């Protein structure tokens, strides 16, 4: 394989005249692309600013977990949105947009079949290929900005790491394809698709149906862990804002906006 090097120049050249990537910051090492982009956002960085890194020393996942990826092996990046057309309660629509777009782009580039696990994990063959951490800032009752941080496993082999739990639950593009995969074309395809999908969202398109159609969670018996506690039931739907509708054993339906789902057999 050719040297798999990401540079600001190469990323910019592949994204000319698009909203996504109108400003690009690429680092060999960074603490967390989400944290760095939050600082830029506070300083007034424009919508579409992209921060990416070959390695993170303090990468963060959802629910206070850390996100680890060997240097130079994966796609680790964050995007800044300033969606004046969305209320804070609708911010999850951006995560839906990005997860759907990433799944579509990876599928188109690799031929792998990519599903989503609510709320926004990317899965191949039931194993996690990527994750999304969305963080938002409000001003009064309005959304100020939203940072969508995405980690995609590209050239990492979880079977070789000696951690059976990870080998069982995580995968990568290289692992699924049986060969290393160049990151730059995959990265550009994902960013371009996010750009297209975000423009459509701004124009009023609903991505809900296509996003929901990719959710492997729907119709399944699940256990959901939230900040408030655990629920067990059947995932019966998702609403326009991305909330999970869970049918409890007593027949009641609860609406869950954030949590972690485990499929029950
Ligand atoms: C998850 O599934 O828990 C979400 C993982 C999100 C990881 C990405 S990597 C780039 C960005 N920067 C971070 O610190 N986290 C996100």
PDB file of C-alpha atoms and ligand atoms in Angstrom, residues 31-35 56 58-63 65-67 75-78 120-121 128 130-133 148-152, ligand 1:
ATOM      1  CA  UNK A  31      -5.438  15.427  23.043  1.00  0.00           C
ATOM      2  CA  UNK A  32      -8.961  15.239  21.571  1.00  0.00           C
ATOM      3  CA  UNK A  33     -10.259  16.671  18.304  1.00  0.00           C
ATOM      4  CA  UNK A  34     -13.551  17.501  20.062  1.00  0.00           C
ATOM      5  CA  UNK A  35     -11.759  19.470  22.777  1.00  0.00           C
ATOM      6  CA  UNK A  56      -5.342  11.334  20.211  1.00  0.00           C
ATOM      7  CA  UNK A  58      -7.160  11.834  25.418  1.00  0.00           C
ATOM      8  CA  UNK A  59      -9.773  10.719  22.891  1.00  0.00           C
ATOM      9  CA  UNK A  60     -13.214  10.597  24.431  1.00  0.00           C
ATOM     10  CA  UNK A  61     -16.187   8.325  23.785  1.00  0.00           C
ATOM     11  CA  UNK A  62     -19.791   8.545  24.901  1.00  0.00           C
ATOM     12  CA  UNK A  63     -20.756   8.008  28.539  1.00  0.00           C
ATOM     13  CA  UNK A  65     -15.464   6.341  28.138  1.00  0.00           C
ATOM     14  CA  UNK A  66     -12.097   6.847  26.489  1.00  0.00           C
ATOM     15  CA  UNK A  67     -11.607   6.263  22.758  1.00  0.00           C
ATOM     16  CA  UNK A  75     -10.011   8.371  11.132  1.00  0.00           C
ATOM     17  CA  UNK A  76     -10.411  10.638  14.145  1.00  0.00           C
ATOM     18  CA  UNK A  77     -12.106  13.949  13.476  1.00  0.00           C
ATOM     19  CA  UNK A  78     -14.583  16.568  14.614  1.00  0.00           C
ATOM     20  CA  UNK A 120     -25.164   6.268  16.476  1.00  0.00           C
ATOM     21  CA  UNK A 121     -22.670   3.413  16.433  1.00  0.00           C
ATOM     22  CA  UNK A 128     -18.525  -1.710  16.101  1.00  0.00           C
ATOM     23  CA  UNK A 130     -17.133   3.556  14.485  1.00  0.00           C
ATOM     24  CA  UNK A 131     -18.698   5.850  17.031  1.00  0.00           C
ATOM     25  CA  UNK A 132     -19.897   9.420  17.323  1.00  0.00           C
ATOM     26  CA  UNK A 133     -19.644  11.839  20.228  1.00  0.00           C
ATOM     27  CA  UNK A 148     -19.824  16.076  16.034  1.00  0.00           C
ATOM     28  CA  UNK A 149     -16.765  13.938  16.784  1.00  0.00           C
ATOM     29  CA  UNK A 150     -16.343  10.779  14.738  1.00  0.00           C
ATOM     30  CA  UNK A 151     -13.985   7.860  15.221  1.00  0.00           C
ATOM     31  CA  UNK A 152     -13.792   5.263  12.419  1.00  0.00           C
TER      32      UNK A 152
HETATM   33  C1  LIG B   1     -18.450   6.416  21.099  1.00  0.00           C
HETATM   34  O1  LIG B   1     -18.856   5.510  20.384  1.00  0.00           O
HETATM   35  O2  LIG B   1     -18.370   6.292  22.323  1.00  0.00           O
HETATM   36  C2  LIG B   1     -18.076   7.746  20.460  1.00  0.00           C
HETATM   37  C3  LIG B   1     -16.630   7.769  20.068  1.00  0.00           C
HETATM   38  C4  LIG B   1     -16.216   9.091  19.447  1.00  0.00           C
HETATM   39  C5  LIG B   1     -14.718   9.157  19.218  1.00  0.00           C
HETATM   40  C6  LIG B   1     -14.320  10.345  18.403  1.00  0.00           C
HETATM   41  S1  LIG B   1     -12.654  10.225  17.830  1.00  0.00           S
HETATM   42  C7  LIG B   1     -12.705  11.889  17.290  1.00  0.00           C
HETATM   43  C8  LIG B   1     -13.490  12.680  18.327  1.00  0.00           C
HETATM   44  N1  LIG B   1     -12.615  13.185  19.376  1.00  0.00           N
HETATM   45  C9  LIG B   1     -12.860  12.596  20.549  1.00  0.00           C
HETATM   46  O3  LIG B   1     -12.240  12.820  21.611  1.00  0.00           O
HETATM   47  N2  LIG B   1     -13.875  11.721  20.426  1.00  0.00           N
HETATM   48  C10 LIG B   1     -14.410  11.709  19.081  1.00  0.00           C
END
